[in-house]
Coordinates of C-alpha atoms and ligand atoms in Angstrom, one line a residue:
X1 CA 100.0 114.2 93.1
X2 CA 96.5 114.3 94.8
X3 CA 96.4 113.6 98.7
X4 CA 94.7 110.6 99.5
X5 CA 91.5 110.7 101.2
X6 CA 92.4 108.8 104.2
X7 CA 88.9 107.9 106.1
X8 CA 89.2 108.5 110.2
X9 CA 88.9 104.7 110.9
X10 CA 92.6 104.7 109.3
X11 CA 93.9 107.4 111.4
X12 CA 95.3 106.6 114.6
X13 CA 97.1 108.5 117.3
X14 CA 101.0 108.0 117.1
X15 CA 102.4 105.9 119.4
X16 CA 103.8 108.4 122.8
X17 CA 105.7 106.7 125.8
X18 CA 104.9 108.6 128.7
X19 CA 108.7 110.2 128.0
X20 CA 107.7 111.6 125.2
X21 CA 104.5 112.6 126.0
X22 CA 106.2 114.5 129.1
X23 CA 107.9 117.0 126.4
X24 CA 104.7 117.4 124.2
X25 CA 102.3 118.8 126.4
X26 CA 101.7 122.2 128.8
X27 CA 102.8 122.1 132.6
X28 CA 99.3 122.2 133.7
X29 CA 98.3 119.1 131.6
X30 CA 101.4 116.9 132.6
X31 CA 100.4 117.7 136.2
X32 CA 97.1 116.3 135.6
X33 CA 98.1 113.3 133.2
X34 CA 100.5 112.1 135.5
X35 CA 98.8 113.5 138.4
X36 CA 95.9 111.1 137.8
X37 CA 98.3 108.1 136.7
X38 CA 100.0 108.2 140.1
X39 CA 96.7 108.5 141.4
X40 CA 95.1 105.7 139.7
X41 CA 98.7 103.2 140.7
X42 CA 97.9 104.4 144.2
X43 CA 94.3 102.6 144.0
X44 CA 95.6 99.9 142.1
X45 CA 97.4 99.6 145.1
X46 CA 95.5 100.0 147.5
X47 CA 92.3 98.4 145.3
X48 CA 94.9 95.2 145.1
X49 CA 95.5 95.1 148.9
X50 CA 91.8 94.8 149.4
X51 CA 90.9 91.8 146.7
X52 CA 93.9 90.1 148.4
X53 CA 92.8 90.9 152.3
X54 CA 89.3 90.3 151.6
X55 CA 89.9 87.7 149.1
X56 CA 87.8 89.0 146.0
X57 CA 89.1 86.2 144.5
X58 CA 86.9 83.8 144.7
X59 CA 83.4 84.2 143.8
X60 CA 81.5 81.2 142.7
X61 CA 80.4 80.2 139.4
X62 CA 79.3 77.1 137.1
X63 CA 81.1 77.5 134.1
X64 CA 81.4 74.0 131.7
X65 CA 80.8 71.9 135.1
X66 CA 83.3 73.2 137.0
X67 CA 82.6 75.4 139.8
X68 CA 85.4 78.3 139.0
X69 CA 86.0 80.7 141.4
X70 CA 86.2 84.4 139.6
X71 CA 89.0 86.1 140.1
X72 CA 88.6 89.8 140.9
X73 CA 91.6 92.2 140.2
X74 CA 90.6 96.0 140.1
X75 CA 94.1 96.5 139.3
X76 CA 94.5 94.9 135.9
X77 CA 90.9 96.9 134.8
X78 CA 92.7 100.1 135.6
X79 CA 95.8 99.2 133.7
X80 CA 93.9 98.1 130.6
X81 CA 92.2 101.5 130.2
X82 CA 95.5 103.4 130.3
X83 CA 96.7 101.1 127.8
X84 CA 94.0 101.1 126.0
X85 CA 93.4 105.0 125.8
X86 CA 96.9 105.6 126.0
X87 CA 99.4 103.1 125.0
X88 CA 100.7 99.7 126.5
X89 CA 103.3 101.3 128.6
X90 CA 100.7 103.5 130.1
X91 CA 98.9 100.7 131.9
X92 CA 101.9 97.9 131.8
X93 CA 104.1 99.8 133.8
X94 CA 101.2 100.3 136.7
X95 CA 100.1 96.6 136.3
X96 CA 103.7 95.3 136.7
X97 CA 104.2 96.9 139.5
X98 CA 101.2 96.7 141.6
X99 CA 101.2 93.0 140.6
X100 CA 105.0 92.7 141.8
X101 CA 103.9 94.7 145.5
X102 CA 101.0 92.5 145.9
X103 CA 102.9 89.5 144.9
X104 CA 105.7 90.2 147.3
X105 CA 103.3 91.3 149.9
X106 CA 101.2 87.9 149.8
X107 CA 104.7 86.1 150.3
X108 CA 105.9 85.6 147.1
X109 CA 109.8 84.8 146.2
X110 CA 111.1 87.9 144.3
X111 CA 112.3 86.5 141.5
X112 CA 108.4 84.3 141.2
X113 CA 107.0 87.4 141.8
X114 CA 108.9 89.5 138.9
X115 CA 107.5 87.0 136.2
X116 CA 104.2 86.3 137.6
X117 CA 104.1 90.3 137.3
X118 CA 104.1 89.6 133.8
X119 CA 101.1 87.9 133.3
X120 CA 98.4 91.0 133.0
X121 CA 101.0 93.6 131.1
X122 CA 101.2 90.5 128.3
X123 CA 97.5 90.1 128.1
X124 CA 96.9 93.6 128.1
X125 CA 99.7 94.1 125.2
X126 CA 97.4 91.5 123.1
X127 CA 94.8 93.9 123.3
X128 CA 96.5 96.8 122.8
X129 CA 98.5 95.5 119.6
X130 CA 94.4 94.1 118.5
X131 CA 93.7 97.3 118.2
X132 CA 96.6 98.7 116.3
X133 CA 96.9 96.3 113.8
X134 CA 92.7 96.8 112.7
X135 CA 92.5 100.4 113.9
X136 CA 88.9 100.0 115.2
X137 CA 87.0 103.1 117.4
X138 CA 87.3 102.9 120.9
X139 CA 84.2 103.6 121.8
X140 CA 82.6 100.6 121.0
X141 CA 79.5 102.2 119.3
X142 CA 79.4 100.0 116.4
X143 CA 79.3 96.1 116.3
X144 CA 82.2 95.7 114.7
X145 CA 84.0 97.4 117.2
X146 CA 82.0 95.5 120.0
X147 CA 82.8 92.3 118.5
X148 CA 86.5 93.0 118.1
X149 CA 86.9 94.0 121.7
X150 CA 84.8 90.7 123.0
X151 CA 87.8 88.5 120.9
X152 CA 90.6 90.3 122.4
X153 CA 89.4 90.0 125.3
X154 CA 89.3 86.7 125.3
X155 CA 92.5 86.1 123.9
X156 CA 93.9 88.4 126.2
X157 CA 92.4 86.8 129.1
X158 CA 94.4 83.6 128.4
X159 CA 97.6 85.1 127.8
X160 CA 97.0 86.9 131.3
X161 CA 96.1 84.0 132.9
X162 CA 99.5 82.5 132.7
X163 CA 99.8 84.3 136.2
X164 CA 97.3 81.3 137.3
X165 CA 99.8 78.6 136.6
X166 CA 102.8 80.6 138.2
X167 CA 101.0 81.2 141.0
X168 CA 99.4 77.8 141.6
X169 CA 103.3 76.4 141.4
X170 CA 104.7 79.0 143.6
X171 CA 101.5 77.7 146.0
X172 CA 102.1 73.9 145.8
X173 CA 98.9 73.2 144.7
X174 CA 98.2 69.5 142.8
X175 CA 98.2 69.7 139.3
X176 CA 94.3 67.7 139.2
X177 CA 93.5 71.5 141.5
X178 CA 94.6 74.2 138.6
X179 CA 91.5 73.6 136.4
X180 CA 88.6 75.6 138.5
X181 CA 91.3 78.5 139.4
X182 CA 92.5 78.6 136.2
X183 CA 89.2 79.0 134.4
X184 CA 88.0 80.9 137.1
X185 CA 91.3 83.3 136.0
X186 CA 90.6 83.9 132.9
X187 CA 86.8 83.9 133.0
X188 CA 87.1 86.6 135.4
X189 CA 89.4 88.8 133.2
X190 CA 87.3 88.3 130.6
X191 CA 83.7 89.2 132.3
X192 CA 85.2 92.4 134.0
X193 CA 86.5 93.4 130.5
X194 CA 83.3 93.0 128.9
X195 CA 81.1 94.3 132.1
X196 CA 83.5 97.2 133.5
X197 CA 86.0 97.8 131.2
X198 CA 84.0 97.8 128.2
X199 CA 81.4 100.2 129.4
X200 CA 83.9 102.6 131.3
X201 CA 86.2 102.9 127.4
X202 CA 82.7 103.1 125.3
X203 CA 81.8 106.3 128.2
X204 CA 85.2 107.7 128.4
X205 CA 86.6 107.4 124.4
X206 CA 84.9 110.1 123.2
X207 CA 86.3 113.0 125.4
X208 CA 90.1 110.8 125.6
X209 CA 89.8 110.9 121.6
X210 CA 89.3 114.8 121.2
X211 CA 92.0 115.0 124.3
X212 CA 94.4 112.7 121.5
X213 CA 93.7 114.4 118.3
X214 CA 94.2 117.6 120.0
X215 CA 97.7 116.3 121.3
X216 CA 98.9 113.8 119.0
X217 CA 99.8 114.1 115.4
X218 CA 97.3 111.5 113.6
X219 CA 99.0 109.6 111.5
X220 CA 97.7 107.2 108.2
X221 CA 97.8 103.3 109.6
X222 CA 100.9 102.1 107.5
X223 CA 99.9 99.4 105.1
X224 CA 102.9 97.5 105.7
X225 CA 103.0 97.6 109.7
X226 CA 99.0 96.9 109.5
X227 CA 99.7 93.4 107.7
X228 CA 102.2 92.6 109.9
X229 CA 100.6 93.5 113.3
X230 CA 97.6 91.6 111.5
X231 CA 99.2 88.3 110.9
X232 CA 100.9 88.5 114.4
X233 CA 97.5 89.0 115.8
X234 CA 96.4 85.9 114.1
X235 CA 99.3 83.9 115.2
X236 CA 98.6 84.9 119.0
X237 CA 94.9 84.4 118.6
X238 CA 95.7 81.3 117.4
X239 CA 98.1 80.0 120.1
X240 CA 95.6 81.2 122.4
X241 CA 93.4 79.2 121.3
X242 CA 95.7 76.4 121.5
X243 CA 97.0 77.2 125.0
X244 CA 92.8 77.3 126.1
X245 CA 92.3 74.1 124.2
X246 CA 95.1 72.4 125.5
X247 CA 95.1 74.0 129.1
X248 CA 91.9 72.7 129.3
X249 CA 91.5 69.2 128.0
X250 CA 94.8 68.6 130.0
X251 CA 93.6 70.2 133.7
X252 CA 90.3 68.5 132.8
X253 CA 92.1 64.7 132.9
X254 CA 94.2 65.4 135.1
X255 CA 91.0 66.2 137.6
X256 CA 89.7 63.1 136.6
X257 CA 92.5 60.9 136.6
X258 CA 93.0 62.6 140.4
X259 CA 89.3 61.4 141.1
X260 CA 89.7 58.1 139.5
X261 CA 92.8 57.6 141.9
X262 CA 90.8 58.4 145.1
X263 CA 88.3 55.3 143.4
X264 CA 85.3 57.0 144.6
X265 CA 83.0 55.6 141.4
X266 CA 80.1 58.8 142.4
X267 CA 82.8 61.2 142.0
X268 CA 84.2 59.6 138.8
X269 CA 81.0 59.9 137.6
X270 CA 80.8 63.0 138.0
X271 CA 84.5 64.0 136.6
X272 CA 83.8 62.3 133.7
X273 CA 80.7 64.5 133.4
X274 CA 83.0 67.4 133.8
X275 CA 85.3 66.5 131.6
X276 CA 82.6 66.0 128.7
X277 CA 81.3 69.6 129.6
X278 CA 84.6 70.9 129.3
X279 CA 85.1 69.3 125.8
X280 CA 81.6 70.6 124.8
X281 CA 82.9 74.2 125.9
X282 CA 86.0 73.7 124.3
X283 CA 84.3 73.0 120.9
X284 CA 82.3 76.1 121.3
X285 CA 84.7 78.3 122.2
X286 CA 86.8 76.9 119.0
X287 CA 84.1 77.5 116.8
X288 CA 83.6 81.1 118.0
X289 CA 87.4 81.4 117.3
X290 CA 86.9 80.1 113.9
X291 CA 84.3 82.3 113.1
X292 CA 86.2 85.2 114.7
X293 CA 88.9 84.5 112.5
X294 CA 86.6 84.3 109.4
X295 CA 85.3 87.8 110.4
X296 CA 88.7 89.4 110.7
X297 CA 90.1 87.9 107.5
X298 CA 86.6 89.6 105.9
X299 CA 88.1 92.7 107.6
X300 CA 91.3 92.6 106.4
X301 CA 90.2 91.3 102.7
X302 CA 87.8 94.6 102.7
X303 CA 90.3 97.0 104.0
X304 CA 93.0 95.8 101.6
X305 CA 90.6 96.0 98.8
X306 CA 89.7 99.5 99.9
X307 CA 93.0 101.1 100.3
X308 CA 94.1 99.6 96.8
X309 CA 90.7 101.3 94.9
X310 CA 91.4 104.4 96.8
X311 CA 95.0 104.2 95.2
X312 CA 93.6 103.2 92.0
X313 CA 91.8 106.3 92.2
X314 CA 94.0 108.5 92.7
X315 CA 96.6 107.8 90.3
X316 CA 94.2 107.4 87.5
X317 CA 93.0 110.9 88.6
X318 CA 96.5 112.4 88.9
X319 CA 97.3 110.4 85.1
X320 CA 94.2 112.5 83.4
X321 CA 95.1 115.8 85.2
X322 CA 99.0 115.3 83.6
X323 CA 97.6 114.2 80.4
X324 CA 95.5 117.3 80.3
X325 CA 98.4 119.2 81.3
X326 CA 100.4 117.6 78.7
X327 CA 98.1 118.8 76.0
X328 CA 97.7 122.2 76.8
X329 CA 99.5 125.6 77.1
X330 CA 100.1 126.7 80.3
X331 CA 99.8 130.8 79.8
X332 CA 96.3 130.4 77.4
X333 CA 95.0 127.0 78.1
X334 CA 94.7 126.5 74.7
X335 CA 96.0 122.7 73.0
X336 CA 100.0 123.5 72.8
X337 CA 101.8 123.0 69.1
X338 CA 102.6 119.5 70.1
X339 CA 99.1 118.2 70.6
X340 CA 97.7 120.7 67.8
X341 CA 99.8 119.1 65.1
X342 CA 97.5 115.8 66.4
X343 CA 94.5 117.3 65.7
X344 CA 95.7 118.9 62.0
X345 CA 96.7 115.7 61.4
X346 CA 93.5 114.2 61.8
X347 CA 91.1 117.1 60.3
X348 CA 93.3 116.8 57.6
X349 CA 92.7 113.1 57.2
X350 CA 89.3 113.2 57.6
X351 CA 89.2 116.2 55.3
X352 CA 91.0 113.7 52.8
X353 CA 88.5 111.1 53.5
X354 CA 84.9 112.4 53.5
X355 CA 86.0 115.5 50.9
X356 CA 84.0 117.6 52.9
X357 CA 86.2 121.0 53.4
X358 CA 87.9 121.6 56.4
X359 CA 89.7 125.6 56.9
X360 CA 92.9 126.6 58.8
X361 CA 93.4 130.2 60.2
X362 CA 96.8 131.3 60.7
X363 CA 97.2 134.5 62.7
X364 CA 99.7 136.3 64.5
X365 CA 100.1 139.4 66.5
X366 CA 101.3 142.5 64.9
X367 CA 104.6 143.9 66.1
X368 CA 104.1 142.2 69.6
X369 CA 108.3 142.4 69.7
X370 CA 107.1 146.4 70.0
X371 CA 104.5 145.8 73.0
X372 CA 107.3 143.6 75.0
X373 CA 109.7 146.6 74.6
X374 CA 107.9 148.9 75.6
X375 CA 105.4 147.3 77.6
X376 CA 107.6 144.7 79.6
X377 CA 107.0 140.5 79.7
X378 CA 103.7 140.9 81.8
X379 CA 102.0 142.9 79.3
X380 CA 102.9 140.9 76.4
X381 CA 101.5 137.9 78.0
X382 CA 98.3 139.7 78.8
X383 CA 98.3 140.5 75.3
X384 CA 98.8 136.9 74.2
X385 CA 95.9 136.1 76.8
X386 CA 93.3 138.6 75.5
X387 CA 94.2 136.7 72.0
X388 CA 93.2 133.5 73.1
X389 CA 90.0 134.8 74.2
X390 CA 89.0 136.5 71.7
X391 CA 89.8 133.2 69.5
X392 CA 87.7 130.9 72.2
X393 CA 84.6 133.3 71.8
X394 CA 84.3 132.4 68.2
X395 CA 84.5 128.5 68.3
X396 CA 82.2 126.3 67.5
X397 CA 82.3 122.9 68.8
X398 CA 84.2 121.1 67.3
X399 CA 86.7 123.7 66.1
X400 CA 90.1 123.9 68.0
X401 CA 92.2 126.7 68.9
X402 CA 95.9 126.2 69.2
X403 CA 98.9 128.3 70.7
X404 CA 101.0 127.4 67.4
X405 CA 104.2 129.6 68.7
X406 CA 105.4 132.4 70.9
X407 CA 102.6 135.1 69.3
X408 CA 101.5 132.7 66.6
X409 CA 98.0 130.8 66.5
X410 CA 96.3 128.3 64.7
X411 CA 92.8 127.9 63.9
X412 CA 91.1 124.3 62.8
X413 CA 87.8 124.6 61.6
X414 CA 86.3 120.9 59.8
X415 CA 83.2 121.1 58.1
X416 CA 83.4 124.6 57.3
X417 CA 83.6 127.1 53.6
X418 CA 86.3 129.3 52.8
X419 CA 83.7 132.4 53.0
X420 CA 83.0 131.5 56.0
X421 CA 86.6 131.1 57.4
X422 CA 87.1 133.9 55.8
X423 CA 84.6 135.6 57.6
X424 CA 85.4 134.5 60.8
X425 CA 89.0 136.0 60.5
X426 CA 87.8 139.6 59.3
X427 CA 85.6 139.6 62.6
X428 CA 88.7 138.6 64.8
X429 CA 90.9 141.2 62.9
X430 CA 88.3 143.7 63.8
X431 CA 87.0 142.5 67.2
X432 CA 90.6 142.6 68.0
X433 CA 91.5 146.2 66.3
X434 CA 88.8 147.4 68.8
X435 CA 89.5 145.5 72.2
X436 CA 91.9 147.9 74.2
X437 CA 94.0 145.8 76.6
X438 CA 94.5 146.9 79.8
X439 CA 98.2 147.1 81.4
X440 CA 99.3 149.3 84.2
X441 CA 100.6 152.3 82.4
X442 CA 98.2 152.2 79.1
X443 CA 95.2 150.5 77.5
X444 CA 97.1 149.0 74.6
X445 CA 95.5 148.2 70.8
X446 CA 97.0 145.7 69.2
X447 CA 96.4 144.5 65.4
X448 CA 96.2 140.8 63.9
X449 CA 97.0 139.6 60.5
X450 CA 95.6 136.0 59.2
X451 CA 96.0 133.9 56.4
X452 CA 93.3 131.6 55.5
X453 CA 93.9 128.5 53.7
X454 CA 91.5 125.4 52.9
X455 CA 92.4 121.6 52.3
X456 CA 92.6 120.4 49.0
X457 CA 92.8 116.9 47.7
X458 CA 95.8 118.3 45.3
X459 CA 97.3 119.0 48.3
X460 CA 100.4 116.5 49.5
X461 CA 99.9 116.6 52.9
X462 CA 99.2 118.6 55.9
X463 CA 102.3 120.5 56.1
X464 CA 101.6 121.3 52.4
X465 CA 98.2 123.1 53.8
X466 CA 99.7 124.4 56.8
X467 CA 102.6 125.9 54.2
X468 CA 99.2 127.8 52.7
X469 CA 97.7 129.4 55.8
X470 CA 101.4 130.6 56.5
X471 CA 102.3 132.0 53.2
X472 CA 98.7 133.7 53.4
X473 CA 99.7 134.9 56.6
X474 CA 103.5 136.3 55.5
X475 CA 101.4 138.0 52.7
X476 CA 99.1 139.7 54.6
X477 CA 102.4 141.3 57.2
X478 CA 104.1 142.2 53.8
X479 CA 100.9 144.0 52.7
X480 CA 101.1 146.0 55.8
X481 CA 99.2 144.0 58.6
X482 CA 96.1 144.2 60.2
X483 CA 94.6 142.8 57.2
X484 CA 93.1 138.4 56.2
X485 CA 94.3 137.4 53.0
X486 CA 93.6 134.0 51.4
X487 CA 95.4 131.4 50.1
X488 CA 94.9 130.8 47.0
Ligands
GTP501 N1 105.3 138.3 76.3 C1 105.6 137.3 75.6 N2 106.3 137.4 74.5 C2 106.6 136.4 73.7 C3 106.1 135.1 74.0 N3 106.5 134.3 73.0 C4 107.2 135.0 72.1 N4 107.2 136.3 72.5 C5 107.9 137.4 71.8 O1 107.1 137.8 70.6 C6 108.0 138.5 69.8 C7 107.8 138.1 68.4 O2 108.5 139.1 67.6 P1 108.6 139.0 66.1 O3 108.7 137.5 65.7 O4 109.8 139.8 65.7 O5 107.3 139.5 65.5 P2 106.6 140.9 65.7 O6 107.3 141.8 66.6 O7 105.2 140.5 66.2 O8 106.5 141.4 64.3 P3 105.5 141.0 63.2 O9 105.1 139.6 63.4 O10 106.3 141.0 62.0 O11 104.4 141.9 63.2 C8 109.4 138.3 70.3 O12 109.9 139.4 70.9 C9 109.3 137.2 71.4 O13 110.2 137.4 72.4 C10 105.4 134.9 75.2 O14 104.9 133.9 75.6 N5 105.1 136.0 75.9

């Protein structure tokens, strides 16, 4: 079977824990792989401690009417590029934990704290699994790949904002409040994906990728585990999109049902403003999603198509490479008796047909049982070799050569004269008489006899000629070999 040409795109890194990684690598590099992730969970930390003192988390924006305030969190940026280079437990280990210190430290009830922890290691594992189900390049270099990351980040950004709702519950803020810090949640996980993240993997991938191939076995994306991660890609992007649509249609009424309570008719206005806005930014947003989805079904549909040709391919090459080796003899790589009798058959027929003549040689090695016994296998076979040859030299065409048997051949010659056939076996006879074959010990002569026989319409059939060129053949041994005698 021929290997499949698998094209990089299709190769990825296999999946390493850090665990595993531990026992794969030198001393010197797991000091500075995990050197530098216990560095980088240390400012996490420390980053974290900052946006929460300083309160990062609240720069203004005008996003659908709504003046969000984005939410800043170093932390989750650094534990998407682990994750990202590396594998989701790379970065979901550090997120979870600098999310559960920070959490605890701003006041947070443990057992709050150890779900809302959750929130960026599940967005994060949205992106991660985006890119192993369409194995797309890192580096962002193409649009295909740019696009792909934009989606995911998206989608990732609303599975991570989950945290918002937690932590607006934990906080005892009013329901008709969540809609400006939830946007502002996810908006800001998205933006700092596409504006630092983005550019930092794009900068980084190349010199991460050589690091991985050098370290990791690359292995072909499995079609089966592909569909699969595919279709659960598509079911999360698509509950995203449900959980944004929902999310914010609902927080969007429930801000103006919380105006139209406080019966202020400006400020009614002004929600009901808001909440058209957000409906218009929810339509757009869908229809991005829609033709997102499009896009990666257009993926799918070409990479499917692709692996199956490639397969195609390949077996149809590795079905003509056995059928060749079907026909032929291994030793000579002449046709074989089996496919020989084929072609008999049909210059016979055709013989039959048209009338025009068509001549069979019949020739076999003399005393060859003498050459193996004193010569060994090897020689023999060289022997046999030279044979074939010598036999391929004189072709024309469309004449065929076959191994008929152990030191036995067969040549087919349509279109041709007796005198001619006839001819053509004296000048084997002698070319070979005068060819000195070369084994370790001696240059060996050997001798040919042939019996030449042409197809007659009296004839019965093809054995009936083939009988011919063999009786010629026995004739010309009993006669004392080295000799052509025809039929006849
Ligand atoms: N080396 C080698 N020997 C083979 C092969 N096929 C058959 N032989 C040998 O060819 C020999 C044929 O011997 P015989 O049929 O007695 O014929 P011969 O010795 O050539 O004698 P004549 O045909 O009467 O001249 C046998 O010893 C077979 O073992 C092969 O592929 N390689």
């Amino acid at each position: 079977m021929l290997p499949l040409a698998t094209p990089d795109a299709l190769l990825r890194p296999a999946i390493m824990t850090p665990w595993q990684l531990w026992h794969m690598i030198s001393r010197r590099e797991r000091c500075i792989l995990f050197g530098g992730w216990l560095f980088s969970l240390l400012l996490s930390l420390g980053l974290g401690v900052l946006s929460v003192a300083d309160n990062w988390s609240g720069m203004p924006l005008q996003f659908g009417g709504v003046t969000v305030y984005i939410t800043v969190y170093p932390a989750l940026l650094i534990s998407l590029w682990w994750s990202l280079c590396l594998g989701w437990w790379w970065g979901a280990v550090q997120g979870y934990l600098t999310t559960l210190a920070l959490a605890l430290y701003a006041g947070m009830v443990w057992q709050w704290a150890a779900l809302f922890a959750f929130a960026d290691p599940l967005g994060v594992a949205v992106m991660v699994l985006g890119f192993r189900a369409l194995p797309m390049l890192r580096g962002l270099r193409s649009m295909d790949s740019v696009l792909h990351f934009v989606q995911l980040s998206f989608v990732g950004s609303i599975f991570s904002s989950s945290g918002a709702l937690i932590w607006t519950y934990c906080n005892n803020q009013p329901f008709s409040e969540l809609l400006p810090i939830w946007q502002g949640w996810w908006l800001g996980f998205f933006l700092q994906n596409l504006f630092l993240v983005g550019p930092v993997l794009s900068q980084s991938w190349p010199a991460t990728d050589r690091w991985l191939s050098r370290h990791l076995a690359l292995q072909p994306a499995g079609e089966a585990e592909s569909r699969h991660l595919i279709v659960l890609l598509l079911v999360l992007v698509s509950v995203g999109a449900l959980v944004y649509g929902y999310l914010s249609l609902s927080l969007g009424s429930s801000l103006l049902l919380g105006q139209l309570q406080h019966g202020l008719p400006p400020q009614i206005h002004h929600a009901a403003m808001v909440m058209t806005q957000t409906g218009w930014v929810f339509f757009w947003v869908f229809a991005l999603l829609v033709l997102f989805n499009a896009f990666f079904a257009y993926r799918l549909f070409l990479h499917w198509q692709g692996r199956n040709q490639q397969l195609l391919d390949a077996l149809q090459q590795s079905n003509a490479h056995l059928a060749q080796l079907v026909r032929l003899d291994g030793l000579t790589g002449l046709l074989n008796r089996r496919s020989g009798d084929e072609v008999l058959q049909q210059e016979w027929l055709r013989s039959q047909r048209s009338g025009q003549q068509a001549v069979l040689i019949m020739l076999d090695i003399d005393h060859f049982k003498q050459v193996n016994d004193e010569y060994g296998h090897d020689v023999g076979d060289q022997v046999i070799v030279q044979v074939a040859m010598l036999l391929q030299e004189h072709l024309r065409l469309h004449d065929t050569a076959i191994r008929y048997g152990g030191e036995e051949f067969l040549l087919v010659l349509p279109d041709s004269t007796l005198e001619n056939a006839t001819l053509l076996a004296e000048t084997l006879r002698q070319q070979m008489a005068a060819r000195l074959v070369h084994a370790s010990q001696a240059d060996i002569m050997v001798t040919l006899s042939l019996g030449v026989a042409s197809a007659s319409l009296l004839m019965a059939d093809k054995a009936a000629w083939l009988k011919q060129a063999d009786m010629a053949l026995y004739q010309a041994k009993r006669a004392g070999r080295n000799r052509v005698v025809v039929a006849g």
